[in-house]
Amino acid sequence: MTKTVLVACETIEDEVKSALKRLNLDYPVVWLEGGLHNTPDRLRSRIDDVFREVEGSCELLLFTLGYCGGGVSELRTGGFTTVLPLADDCISILLGSMAARKAASQKPTYFITDGWMRHENNIVTSYERTKEKYGEAKADRINAMMLKNYERLGLVDTGTYDLAAAGERVAPLA
């Protein structure tokens, strides 16, 4: 029987793998598709699937995701202990806590990471598709409307990716 299984969102794959390596842990990881937080019912269903998959084969299920739009609410675990961080989403986890996120967001900030940009439909990919379809000027106007409630973009330096390269990808949106 596997004692511990980790459940992680693929958007923080770099960070999870880095932490496991640093801590010399060899836990099996169940990767959840990025973007499931956009559809909480699908996220909940996927986690239910994970519960069924590990039932009888693990003692401890560790989550590296937050509440994700309510996608983890009303879940019923099985014969194993489940540990879920007290966090609204992955960004709060990467910043260390919801309090750290709040402190970092004195100005409304749209936080992103390299993994988030690689693994889900996000503002970068959305902007690129819009620019391809409508041209740069219209894409800029649409992007400005989408981000009108934010004063800045925050690229979270987790130490697991090339910050300069990621910065170049988001610079056109900043």
CSV table of N, CA and C in Angstrom, one decimal:
chain,number,residue,atom,x,y,z
A,1,MET,N,0.8,-1.2,0.0
A,1,MET,CA,0.0,0.0,0.0
A,1,MET,C,0.9,1.2,0.0
A,2,THR,N,0.6,2.2,-0.9
A,2,THR,CA,1.3,3.5,-0.9
A,2,THR,C,0.8,4.3,0.3
A,3,LYS,N,1.7,4.8,1.1
A,3,LYS,CA,1.2,5.5,2.2
A,3,LYS,C,0.7,6.9,1.9
A,4,THR,N,1.4,7.6,1.0
A,4,THR,CA,1.1,9.0,0.7
A,4,THR,C,1.0,9.2,-0.8
A,5,VAL,N,0.0,9.9,-1.3
A,5,VAL,CA,-0.2,10.3,-2.7
A,5,VAL,C,-0.4,11.8,-2.7
A,6,LEU,N,0.2,12.4,-3.7
A,6,LEU,CA,0.0,13.8,-3.9
A,6,LEU,C,-0.9,14.1,-5.0
A,7,VAL,N,-1.8,15.1,-4.8
A,7,VAL,CA,-2.7,15.5,-5.9
A,7,VAL,C,-2.3,17.0,-6.2
A,8,ALA,N,-2.0,17.2,-7.5
A,8,ALA,CA,-1.5,18.6,-7.8
A,8,ALA,C,-2.0,19.0,-9.2
A,9,CYS,N,-2.2,20.3,-9.3
A,9,CYS,CA,-2.5,20.9,-10.6
A,9,CYS,C,-1.3,21.0,-11.4
A,10,GLU,N,-1.5,20.7,-12.7
A,10,GLU,CA,-0.3,20.7,-13.6
A,10,GLU,C,0.3,22.1,-13.8
A,11,THR,N,-0.5,23.1,-13.4
A,11,THR,CA,0.0,24.5,-13.6
A,11,THR,C,1.1,24.8,-12.6
A,12,ILE,N,1.3,24.0,-11.5
A,12,ILE,CA,2.4,24.2,-10.6
A,12,ILE,C,3.3,22.9,-10.6
A,13,GLU,N,3.4,22.3,-11.7
A,13,GLU,CA,4.2,21.1,-11.9
A,13,GLU,C,5.6,21.3,-11.6
A,14,ASP,N,6.2,22.4,-12.1
A,14,ASP,CA,7.6,22.8,-11.8
A,14,ASP,C,7.9,22.9,-10.3
A,15,GLU,N,7.0,23.6,-9.7
A,15,GLU,CA,7.2,23.9,-8.2
A,15,GLU,C,7.0,22.6,-7.4
A,16,VAL,N,6.0,21.8,-7.8
A,16,VAL,CA,5.8,20.5,-7.0
A,16,VAL,C,7.0,19.6,-7.2
A,17,LYS,N,7.5,19.4,-8.5
A,17,LYS,CA,8.6,18.5,-8.7
A,17,LYS,C,9.9,19.1,-8.0
A,18,SER,N,10.0,20.4,-8.0
A,18,SER,CA,11.2,21.0,-7.3
A,18,SER,C,11.1,20.7,-5.8
A,19,ALA,N,10.0,20.8,-5.2
A,19,ALA,CA,9.8,20.6,-3.8
A,19,ALA,C,10.1,19.1,-3.4
A,20,LEU,N,9.5,18.2,-4.3
A,20,LEU,CA,9.7,16.8,-4.0
A,20,LEU,C,11.2,16.4,-4.1
A,21,LYS,N,11.9,17.0,-5.1
A,21,LYS,CA,13.3,16.7,-5.2
A,21,LYS,C,14.1,17.3,-4.0
A,22,ARG,N,13.8,18.6,-3.7
A,22,ARG,CA,14.5,19.2,-2.6
A,22,ARG,C,14.3,18.4,-1.3
A,23,LEU,N,13.1,17.9,-1.1
A,23,LEU,CA,12.8,17.2,0.2
A,23,LEU,C,13.1,15.7,0.1
A,24,ASN,N,13.7,15.3,-1.1
A,24,ASN,CA,14.0,13.9,-1.3
A,24,ASN,C,12.8,12.9,-1.1
A,25,LEU,N,11.7,13.3,-1.6
A,25,LEU,CA,10.4,12.5,-1.5
A,25,LEU,C,10.1,11.9,-2.9
A,26,ASP,N,9.6,10.7,-2.8
A,26,ASP,CA,9.2,10.0,-4.0
A,26,ASP,C,7.7,9.6,-4.1
A,27,TYR,N,6.9,10.6,-3.7
A,27,TYR,CA,5.5,10.3,-3.7
A,27,TYR,C,4.9,10.2,-5.1
A,28,PRO,N,4.0,9.3,-5.3
A,28,PRO,CA,3.3,9.3,-6.6
A,28,PRO,C,2.4,10.6,-6.7
A,29,VAL,N,2.3,11.1,-7.9
A,29,VAL,CA,1.6,12.4,-8.0
A,29,VAL,C,0.4,12.1,-9.0
A,30,VAL,N,-0.8,12.5,-8.7
A,30,VAL,CA,-1.9,12.5,-9.6
A,30,VAL,C,-2.0,14.0,-10.1
A,31,TRP,N,-1.8,14.2,-11.4
A,31,TRP,CA,-1.8,15.5,-12.0
A,31,TRP,C,-3.2,15.9,-12.4
A,32,LEU,N,-3.7,17.0,-12.0
A,32,LEU,CA,-5.0,17.5,-12.5
A,32,LEU,C,-4.8,18.5,-13.6
A,33,GLU,N,-5.7,18.4,-14.6
A,33,GLU,CA,-5.5,19.3,-15.7
A,33,GLU,C,-5.7,20.8,-15.3
A,34,GLY,N,-4.8,21.6,-15.9
A,34,GLY,CA,-4.9,23.1,-15.6
A,34,GLY,C,-6.3,23.6,-16.2
A,35,GLY,N,-6.8,24.6,-15.5
A,35,GLY,CA,-8.0,25.2,-16.0
A,35,GLY,C,-9.3,24.6,-15.3
A,36,LEU,N,-9.1,23.5,-14.6
A,36,LEU,CA,-10.3,22.9,-13.9
A,36,LEU,C,-11.0,23.9,-12.9
A,37,HIS,N,-10.2,24.8,-12.4
A,37,HIS,CA,-10.7,25.8,-11.4
A,37,HIS,C,-11.8,26.7,-12.1
A,38,ASN,N,-11.7,26.8,-13.4
A,38,ASN,CA,-12.7,27.6,-14.2
A,38,ASN,C,-14.1,26.9,-14.2
A,39,THR,N,-14.1,25.6,-14.0
A,39,THR,CA,-15.3,24.8,-14.0
A,39,THR,C,-15.4,24.0,-12.7
A,40,PRO,N,-15.8,24.6,-11.6
A,40,PRO,CA,-15.7,23.9,-10.3
A,40,PRO,C,-16.4,22.5,-10.3
A,41,ASP,N,-17.5,22.3,-11.0
A,41,ASP,CA,-18.2,21.0,-11.1
A,41,ASP,C,-17.3,20.0,-11.7
A,42,ARG,N,-16.6,20.3,-12.8
A,42,ARG,CA,-15.6,19.4,-13.4
A,42,ARG,C,-14.5,19.1,-12.5
A,43,LEU,N,-14.0,20.1,-11.8
A,43,LEU,CA,-12.9,19.9,-10.8
A,43,LEU,C,-13.4,18.9,-9.7
A,44,ARG,N,-14.5,19.1,-9.2
A,44,ARG,CA,-15.1,18.3,-8.1
A,44,ARG,C,-15.2,16.8,-8.6
A,45,SER,N,-15.7,16.7,-9.9
A,45,SER,CA,-15.9,15.4,-10.4
A,45,SER,C,-14.5,14.7,-10.6
A,46,ARG,N,-13.5,15.4,-11.1
A,46,ARG,CA,-12.2,14.8,-11.3
A,46,ARG,C,-11.6,14.4,-9.9
A,47,ILE,N,-11.8,15.2,-8.9
A,47,ILE,CA,-11.3,14.8,-7.5
A,47,ILE,C,-12.0,13.6,-7.0
A,48,ASP,N,-13.3,13.5,-7.3
A,48,ASP,CA,-14.1,12.3,-6.9
A,48,ASP,C,-13.5,11.1,-7.6
A,49,ASP,N,-13.1,11.2,-8.8
A,49,ASP,CA,-12.4,10.1,-9.6
A,49,ASP,C,-11.1,9.8,-8.9
A,50,VAL,N,-10.4,10.8,-8.4
A,50,VAL,CA,-9.1,10.5,-7.7
A,50,VAL,C,-9.4,9.7,-6.4
A,51,PHE,N,-10.4,10.1,-5.7
A,51,PHE,CA,-10.7,9.4,-4.5
A,51,PHE,C,-11.0,8.0,-4.7
A,52,ARG,N,-11.8,7.7,-5.8
A,52,ARG,CA,-12.1,6.3,-6.1
A,52,ARG,C,-10.8,5.5,-6.5
A,53,GLU,N,-9.9,6.2,-7.3
A,53,GLU,CA,-8.7,5.6,-7.7
A,53,GLU,C,-7.8,5.2,-6.6
A,54,VAL,N,-7.7,6.0,-5.5
A,54,VAL,CA,-6.7,5.7,-4.4
A,54,VAL,C,-7.4,5.0,-3.3
A,55,GLU,N,-8.7,4.8,-3.3
A,55,GLU,CA,-9.4,4.1,-2.2
A,55,GLU,C,-8.8,2.7,-2.0
A,56,GLY,N,-8.4,2.4,-0.8
A,56,GLY,CA,-7.8,1.1,-0.5
A,56,GLY,C,-6.3,1.0,-0.8
A,57,SER,N,-5.7,2.0,-1.4
A,57,SER,CA,-4.3,1.9,-1.8
A,57,SER,C,-3.4,3.0,-1.2
A,58,CYS,N,-4.0,3.9,-0.4
A,58,CYS,CA,-3.2,5.0,0.2
A,58,CYS,C,-3.8,5.3,1.6
A,59,GLU,N,-2.9,5.9,2.4
A,59,GLU,CA,-3.4,6.3,3.7
A,59,GLU,C,-3.5,7.8,3.8
A,60,LEU,N,-2.7,8.5,3.0
A,60,LEU,CA,-2.7,10.0,3.1
A,60,LEU,C,-2.7,10.6,1.7
A,61,LEU,N,-3.7,11.5,1.5
A,61,LEU,CA,-3.8,12.2,0.2
A,61,LEU,C,-3.5,13.6,0.5
A,62,LEU,N,-2.4,14.1,-0.1
A,62,LEU,CA,-2.0,15.5,0.1
A,62,LEU,C,-2.3,16.3,-1.2
A,63,PHE,N,-3.0,17.4,-1.0
A,63,PHE,CA,-3.4,18.3,-2.1
A,63,PHE,C,-2.5,19.5,-2.1
A,64,THR,N,-2.1,19.9,-3.3
A,64,THR,CA,-1.3,21.1,-3.5
A,64,THR,C,-2.1,22.1,-4.4
A,65,LEU,N,-3.4,22.1,-4.1
A,65,LEU,CA,-4.3,23.1,-4.7
A,65,LEU,C,-5.2,23.7,-3.7
A,66,GLY,N,-5.8,24.8,-4.0
A,66,GLY,CA,-6.6,25.5,-3.0
A,66,GLY,C,-8.1,25.2,-3.3
A,67,TYR,N,-9.0,26.1,-2.8
A,67,TYR,CA,-10.4,25.9,-3.0
A,67,TYR,C,-10.9,26.0,-4.4
A,68,CYS,N,-10.1,26.7,-5.2
A,68,CYS,CA,-10.3,26.8,-6.7
A,68,CYS,C,-11.8,27.0,-7.1
A,69,GLY,N,-12.3,28.1,-6.7
A,69,GLY,CA,-13.7,28.4,-7.1
A,69,GLY,C,-14.7,27.6,-6.5
A,70,GLY,N,-14.4,26.9,-5.4
A,70,GLY,CA,-15.4,26.0,-4.8
A,70,GLY,C,-15.4,24.6,-5.3
A,71,GLY,N,-14.4,24.3,-6.1
A,71,GLY,CA,-14.3,23.0,-6.7
A,71,GLY,C,-14.0,21.9,-5.8
A,72,VAL,N,-13.6,22.2,-4.6
A,72,VAL,CA,-13.3,21.2,-3.6
A,72,VAL,C,-14.3,21.1,-2.5
A,73,SER,N,-15.4,21.9,-2.6
A,73,SER,CA,-16.4,21.9,-1.6
A,73,SER,C,-17.3,20.7,-1.7
A,74,GLU,N,-17.8,20.2,-0.6
A,74,GLU,CA,-18.8,19.1,-0.6
A,74,GLU,C,-18.2,17.8,-1.0
A,75,LEU,N,-16.9,17.6,-1.0
A,75,LEU,CA,-16.3,16.3,-1.3
A,75,LEU,C,-16.4,15.4,-0.1
A,76,ARG,N,-16.5,14.1,-0.4
A,76,ARG,CA,-16.5,13.1,0.6
A,76,ARG,C,-15.3,12.2,0.4
A,77,THR,N,-14.4,12.1,1.4
A,77,THR,CA,-13.3,11.3,1.2
A,77,THR,C,-13.6,9.8,1.6
A,78,GLY,N,-12.6,9.0,1.4
A,78,GLY,CA,-12.8,7.6,1.7
A,78,GLY,C,-12.1,7.2,2.9
A,79,GLY,N,-11.4,6.0,2.9
A,79,GLY,CA,-10.7,5.5,4.1
A,79,GLY,C,-9.3,6.0,4.1
A,80,PHE,N,-9.1,7.2,3.9
A,80,PHE,CA,-7.7,7.8,4.0
A,80,PHE,C,-7.9,9.2,4.5
A,81,THR,N,-6.8,9.8,5.0
A,81,THR,CA,-6.7,11.1,5.5
A,81,THR,C,-6.5,12.0,4.3
A,82,THR,N,-7.2,13.2,4.2
A,82,THR,CA,-7.0,14.1,3.1
A,82,THR,C,-6.5,15.4,3.8
A,83,VAL,N,-5.5,16.0,3.2
A,83,VAL,CA,-4.9,17.3,3.7
A,83,VAL,C,-5.0,18.3,2.5
A,84,LEU,N,-5.7,19.4,2.8
A,84,LEU,CA,-5.9,20.4,1.8
A,84,LEU,C,-5.5,21.7,2.3
A,85,PRO,N,-4.6,22.5,1.6
A,85,PRO,CA,-4.1,23.8,2.1
A,85,PRO,C,-5.3,24.7,2.3
A,86,LEU,N,-5.2,25.6,3.3
A,86,LEU,CA,-6.2,26.6,3.5
A,86,LEU,C,-5.7,27.8,2.6
A,87,ALA,N,-6.2,27.7,1.3
A,87,ALA,CA,-5.8,28.7,0.3
A,87,ALA,C,-6.9,28.8,-0.7
A,88,ASP,N,-7.1,29.9,-1.3
A,88,ASP,CA,-8.1,30.1,-2.3
A,88,ASP,C,-7.7,29.5,-3.7
A,89,ASP,N,-6.4,29.5,-4.0
A,89,ASP,CA,-5.9,29.0,-5.2
A,89,ASP,C,-4.4,28.8,-5.2
A,90,CYS,N,-3.8,28.3,-6.3
A,90,CYS,CA,-2.4,28.0,-6.4
A,90,CYS,C,-1.5,29.2,-6.1
A,91,ILE,N,-2.0,30.4,-6.5
A,91,ILE,CA,-1.2,31.6,-6.4
A,91,ILE,C,-1.0,31.9,-4.9
A,92,SER,N,-2.0,31.7,-4.1
A,92,SER,CA,-1.8,31.9,-2.6
A,92,SER,C,-0.8,30.9,-2.1
A,93,ILE,N,-0.9,29.7,-2.6
A,93,ILE,CA,0.1,28.7,-2.1
A,93,ILE,C,1.5,29.1,-2.5
A,94,LEU,N,1.7,29.5,-3.7
A,94,LEU,CA,3.0,29.9,-4.2
A,94,LEU,C,3.5,31.1,-3.5
A,95,LEU,N,2.7,32.0,-3.1
A,95,LEU,CA,3.1,33.2,-2.3
A,95,LEU,C,3.3,32.9,-0.8
A,96,GLY,N,2.8,31.8,-0.4
A,96,GLY,CA,3.0,31.4,1.0
A,96,GLY,C,1.8,31.3,1.8
A,97,SER,N,0.8,32.1,1.5
A,97,SER,CA,-0.5,32.2,2.2
A,97,SER,C,-1.4,33.2,1.6
A,98,MET,N,-2.7,33.1,2.0
A,98,MET,CA,-3.7,34.1,1.6
A,98,MET,C,-3.3,35.5,2.1
A,99,ALA,N,-2.7,35.5,3.3
A,99,ALA,CA,-2.3,36.8,3.9
A,99,ALA,C,-1.1,37.4,3.0
A,100,ALA,N,-0.2,36.6,2.6
A,100,ALA,CA,0.9,37.1,1.7
A,100,ALA,C,0.3,37.6,0.4
A,101,ARG,N,-0.7,36.9,-0.1
A,101,ARG,CA,-1.3,37.3,-1.4
A,101,ARG,C,-1.9,38.7,-1.2
A,102,LYS,N,-2.7,38.8,-0.1
A,102,LYS,CA,-3.3,40.1,0.2
A,102,LYS,C,-2.3,41.2,0.4
A,103,ALA,N,-1.2,40.9,1.1
A,103,ALA,CA,-0.2,41.9,1.3
A,103,ALA,C,0.5,42.3,0.0
A,104,ALA,N,0.7,41.3,-0.9
A,104,ALA,CA,1.3,41.6,-2.2
A,104,ALA,C,0.4,42.3,-3.2
A,105,SER,N,-0.9,42.3,-2.8
A,105,SER,CA,-1.9,42.9,-3.7
A,105,SER,C,-2.5,44.2,-3.2
A,106,GLN,N,-1.7,45.0,-2.6
A,106,GLN,CA,-2.2,46.3,-2.2
A,106,GLN,C,-2.8,47.1,-3.3
A,107,LYS,N,-2.2,46.9,-4.5
A,107,LYS,CA,-2.8,47.3,-5.8
A,107,LYS,C,-3.4,46.1,-6.4
A,108,PRO,N,-4.6,46.1,-7.0
A,108,PRO,CA,-5.1,44.9,-7.6
A,108,PRO,C,-4.2,44.3,-8.6
A,109,THR,N,-3.8,43.1,-8.4
A,109,THR,CA,-2.7,42.4,-9.1
A,109,THR,C,-3.2,41.1,-9.7
A,110,TYR,N,-3.0,40.9,-11.0
A,110,TYR,CA,-3.3,39.7,-11.7
A,110,TYR,C,-2.0,38.9,-11.7
A,111,PHE,N,-1.9,37.8,-10.8
A,111,PHE,CA,-0.7,37.0,-10.7
A,111,PHE,C,-0.7,35.9,-11.7
A,112,ILE,N,0.5,35.7,-12.2
A,112,ILE,CA,0.7,34.6,-13.1
A,112,ILE,C,2.1,33.9,-12.9
A,113,THR,N,2.2,32.7,-13.4
A,113,THR,CA,3.5,32.0,-13.3
A,113,THR,C,3.7,31.4,-14.7
A,114,ASP,N,4.9,30.9,-14.9
A,114,ASP,CA,5.3,30.3,-16.2
A,114,ASP,C,4.4,29.0,-16.4
A,115,GLY,N,4.3,28.2,-15.4
A,115,GLY,CA,3.5,27.0,-15.5
A,115,GLY,C,2.0,27.3,-15.8
A,116,TRP,N,1.5,28.3,-15.2
A,116,TRP,CA,0.1,28.8,-15.5
A,116,TRP,C,0.0,29.2,-16.9
A,117,MET,N,1.0,29.9,-17.4
A,117,MET,CA,1.0,30.3,-18.8
A,117,MET,C,1.1,29.1,-19.8
A,118,ARG,N,1.8,28.0,-19.4
A,118,ARG,CA,1.9,26.9,-20.3
A,118,ARG,C,0.8,25.9,-20.3
A,119,HIS,N,0.0,25.9,-19.2
A,119,HIS,CA,-0.9,24.8,-19.0
A,119,HIS,C,-2.4,25.2,-19.0
A,120,GLU,N,-2.7,26.3,-19.3
A,120,GLU,CA,-4.2,26.6,-19.4
A,120,GLU,C,-4.5,27.8,-20.3
A,121,ASN,N,-5.7,27.9,-20.6
A,121,ASN,CA,-6.2,29.0,-21.3
A,121,ASN,C,-6.1,30.2,-20.4
A,122,ASN,N,-5.3,31.2,-20.7
A,122,ASN,CA,-5.0,32.3,-19.8
A,122,ASN,C,-4.9,33.6,-20.6
A,123,ILE,N,-4.6,34.7,-19.9
A,123,ILE,CA,-4.6,36.0,-20.5
A,123,ILE,C,-3.6,36.1,-21.6
A,124,VAL,N,-2.5,35.4,-21.5
A,124,VAL,CA,-1.4,35.4,-22.6
A,124,VAL,C,-1.9,34.7,-23.8
A,125,THR,N,-2.4,33.5,-23.7
A,125,THR,CA,-2.9,32.7,-24.8
A,125,THR,C,-4.2,33.4,-25.4
A,126,SER,N,-5.0,33.9,-24.6
A,126,SER,CA,-6.2,34.6,-25.0
A,126,SER,C,-5.8,35.8,-25.8
A,127,TYR,N,-4.9,36.6,-25.3
A,127,TYR,CA,-4.4,37.8,-26.1
A,127,TYR,C,-3.8,37.4,-27.4
A,128,GLU,N,-3.0,36.3,-27.4
A,128,GLU,CA,-2.4,35.9,-28.7
A,128,GLU,C,-3.4,35.5,-29.7
A,129,ARG,N,-4.5,34.7,-29.3
A,129,ARG,CA,-5.5,34.3,-30.2
A,129,ARG,C,-6.3,35.5,-30.7
A,130,THR,N,-6.6,36.4,-29.8
A,130,THR,CA,-7.4,37.6,-30.2
A,130,THR,C,-6.6,38.5,-31.2
A,131,LYS,N,-5.3,38.6,-30.9
A,131,LYS,CA,-4.5,39.4,-31.8
A,131,LYS,C,-4.4,38.8,-33.2
A,132,GLU,N,-4.3,37.5,-33.2
A,132,GLU,CA,-4.3,36.8,-34.5
A,132,GLU,C,-5.6,36.9,-35.3
A,133,LYS,N,-6.7,36.9,-34.5
A,133,LYS,CA,-8.0,37.0,-35.2
A,133,LYS,C,-8.4,38.4,-35.6
A,134,TYR,N,-8.1,39.4,-34.7
A,134,TYR,CA,-8.6,40.8,-34.9
A,134,TYR,C,-7.5,41.8,-35.1
A,135,GLY,N,-6.3,41.5,-34.9
A,135,GLY,CA,-5.2,42.4,-35.1
A,135,GLY,C,-4.8,43.0,-33.7
A,136,GLU,N,-3.6,43.6,-33.6
A,136,GLU,CA,-3.0,44.1,-32.4
A,136,GLU,C,-3.9,45.2,-31.7
A,137,ALA,N,-4.3,46.1,-32.5
A,137,ALA,CA,-5.0,47.3,-31.9
A,137,ALA,C,-6.3,46.8,-31.2
A,138,LYS,N,-7.1,46.0,-31.8
A,138,LYS,CA,-8.3,45.5,-31.2
A,138,LYS,C,-8.0,44.6,-30.1
A,139,ALA,N,-7.0,43.7,-30.2
A,139,ALA,CA,-6.6,42.8,-29.1
A,139,ALA,C,-6.2,43.7,-27.9
A,140,ASP,N,-5.5,44.8,-28.1
A,140,ASP,CA,-5.1,45.6,-27.0
A,140,ASP,C,-6.3,46.2,-26.3
A,141,ARG,N,-7.3,46.6,-27.1
A,141,ARG,CA,-8.6,47.2,-26.5
A,141,ARG,C,-9.3,46.1,-25.7
A,142,ILE,N,-9.5,44.9,-26.2
A,142,ILE,CA,-10.1,43.8,-25.5
A,142,ILE,C,-9.4,43.5,-24.3
A,143,ASN,N,-8.1,43.4,-24.4
A,143,ASN,CA,-7.3,43.0,-23.2
A,143,ASN,C,-7.4,44.1,-22.1
A,144,ALA,N,-7.4,45.3,-22.5
A,144,ALA,CA,-7.6,46.4,-21.5
A,144,ALA,C,-9.0,46.3,-20.8
A,145,MET,N,-10.0,45.9,-21.5
A,145,MET,CA,-11.3,45.8,-20.9
A,145,MET,C,-11.3,44.6,-19.9
A,146,MET,N,-10.7,43.5,-20.3
A,146,MET,CA,-10.6,42.3,-19.5
A,146,MET,C,-9.9,42.5,-18.2
A,147,LEU,N,-8.9,43.4,-18.3
A,147,LEU,CA,-8.0,43.6,-17.1
A,147,LEU,C,-8.3,45.0,-16.5
A,148,LYS,N,-9.4,45.6,-16.8
A,148,LYS,CA,-9.6,46.9,-16.3
A,148,LYS,C,-9.6,47.1,-14.7
A,149,ASN,N,-9.9,46.0,-14.0
A,149,ASN,CA,-10.0,46.1,-12.6
A,149,ASN,C,-8.6,45.8,-11.9
A,150,TYR,N,-7.6,45.5,-12.7
A,150,TYR,CA,-6.3,45.3,-12.2
A,150,TYR,C,-5.4,46.4,-12.5
A,151,GLU,N,-4.4,46.7,-11.6
A,151,GLU,CA,-3.5,47.8,-11.9
A,151,GLU,C,-2.2,47.3,-12.3
A,152,ARG,N,-1.9,46.0,-12.1
A,152,ARG,CA,-0.6,45.5,-12.6
A,152,ARG,C,-0.7,43.9,-12.7
A,153,LEU,N,0.3,43.4,-13.5
A,153,LEU,CA,0.5,42.0,-13.6
A,153,LEU,C,1.6,41.6,-12.7
A,154,GLY,N,1.5,40.5,-12.0
A,154,GLY,CA,2.5,40.1,-11.1
A,154,GLY,C,3.0,38.7,-11.5
A,155,LEU,N,4.3,38.6,-12.0
A,155,LEU,CA,4.9,37.4,-12.3
A,155,LEU,C,5.6,36.8,-11.1
A,156,VAL,N,5.1,35.7,-10.6
A,156,VAL,CA,5.6,35.1,-9.3
A,156,VAL,C,6.9,34.4,-9.6
A,157,ASP,N,7.9,34.8,-8.9
A,157,ASP,CA,9.2,34.1,-9.1
A,157,ASP,C,9.3,32.9,-8.1
A,158,THR,N,9.1,31.7,-8.6
A,158,THR,CA,9.1,30.5,-7.7
A,158,THR,C,10.5,29.9,-7.7
A,159,GLY,N,11.4,30.4,-8.5
A,159,GLY,CA,12.7,29.9,-8.6
A,159,GLY,C,12.8,28.6,-9.4
A,160,THR,N,11.8,28.3,-10.2
A,160,THR,CA,11.7,27.0,-10.9
A,160,THR,C,11.7,27.2,-12.4
A,161,TYR,N,11.8,28.4,-12.9
A,161,TYR,CA,11.7,28.7,-14.3
A,161,TYR,C,12.5,29.9,-14.6
A,162,ASP,N,12.8,30.1,-15.9
A,162,ASP,CA,13.5,31.3,-16.4
A,162,ASP,C,12.6,32.5,-16.3
A,163,LEU,N,12.8,33.3,-15.3
A,163,LEU,CA,12.0,34.5,-15.0
A,163,LEU,C,12.1,35.5,-16.2
A,164,ALA,N,13.2,35.7,-16.7
A,164,ALA,CA,13.4,36.7,-17.8
A,164,ALA,C,12.6,36.3,-19.0
A,165,ALA,N,12.6,35.0,-19.4
A,165,ALA,CA,11.9,34.5,-20.5
A,165,ALA,C,10.4,34.6,-20.3
A,166,ALA,N,9.9,34.2,-19.1
A,166,ALA,CA,8.5,34.4,-18.8
A,166,ALA,C,8.1,35.8,-18.8
A,167,GLY,N,9.0,36.7,-18.3
A,167,GLY,CA,8.7,38.1,-18.3
A,167,GLY,C,8.5,38.7,-19.7
A,168,GLU,N,9.3,38.2,-20.7
A,168,GLU,CA,9.2,38.6,-22.1
A,168,GLU,C,7.8,38.2,-22.6
A,169,ARG,N,7.3,37.0,-22.2
A,169,ARG,CA,6.0,36.6,-22.7
A,169,ARG,C,4.9,37.4,-22.3
A,170,VAL,N,5.0,37.9,-21.0
A,170,VAL,CA,3.8,38.7,-20.5
A,170,VAL,C,4.0,40.2,-20.7
A,171,ALA,N,5.2,40.7,-21.1
A,171,ALA,CA,5.5,42.1,-21.2
A,171,ALA,C,4.5,42.8,-22.1
A,172,PRO,N,4.1,42.2,-23.2
A,172,PRO,CA,3.1,43.0,-24.1
A,172,PRO,C,1.8,43.3,-23.4
A,173,LEU,N,1.5,42.5,-22.4
A,173,LEU,CA,0.2,42.7,-21.7
A,173,LEU,C,0.3,43.6,-20.5
A,174,ALA,N,1.5,43.8,-20.0
A,174,ALA,CA,1.7,44.6,-18.8
A,174,ALA,C,1.4,46.1,-19.0
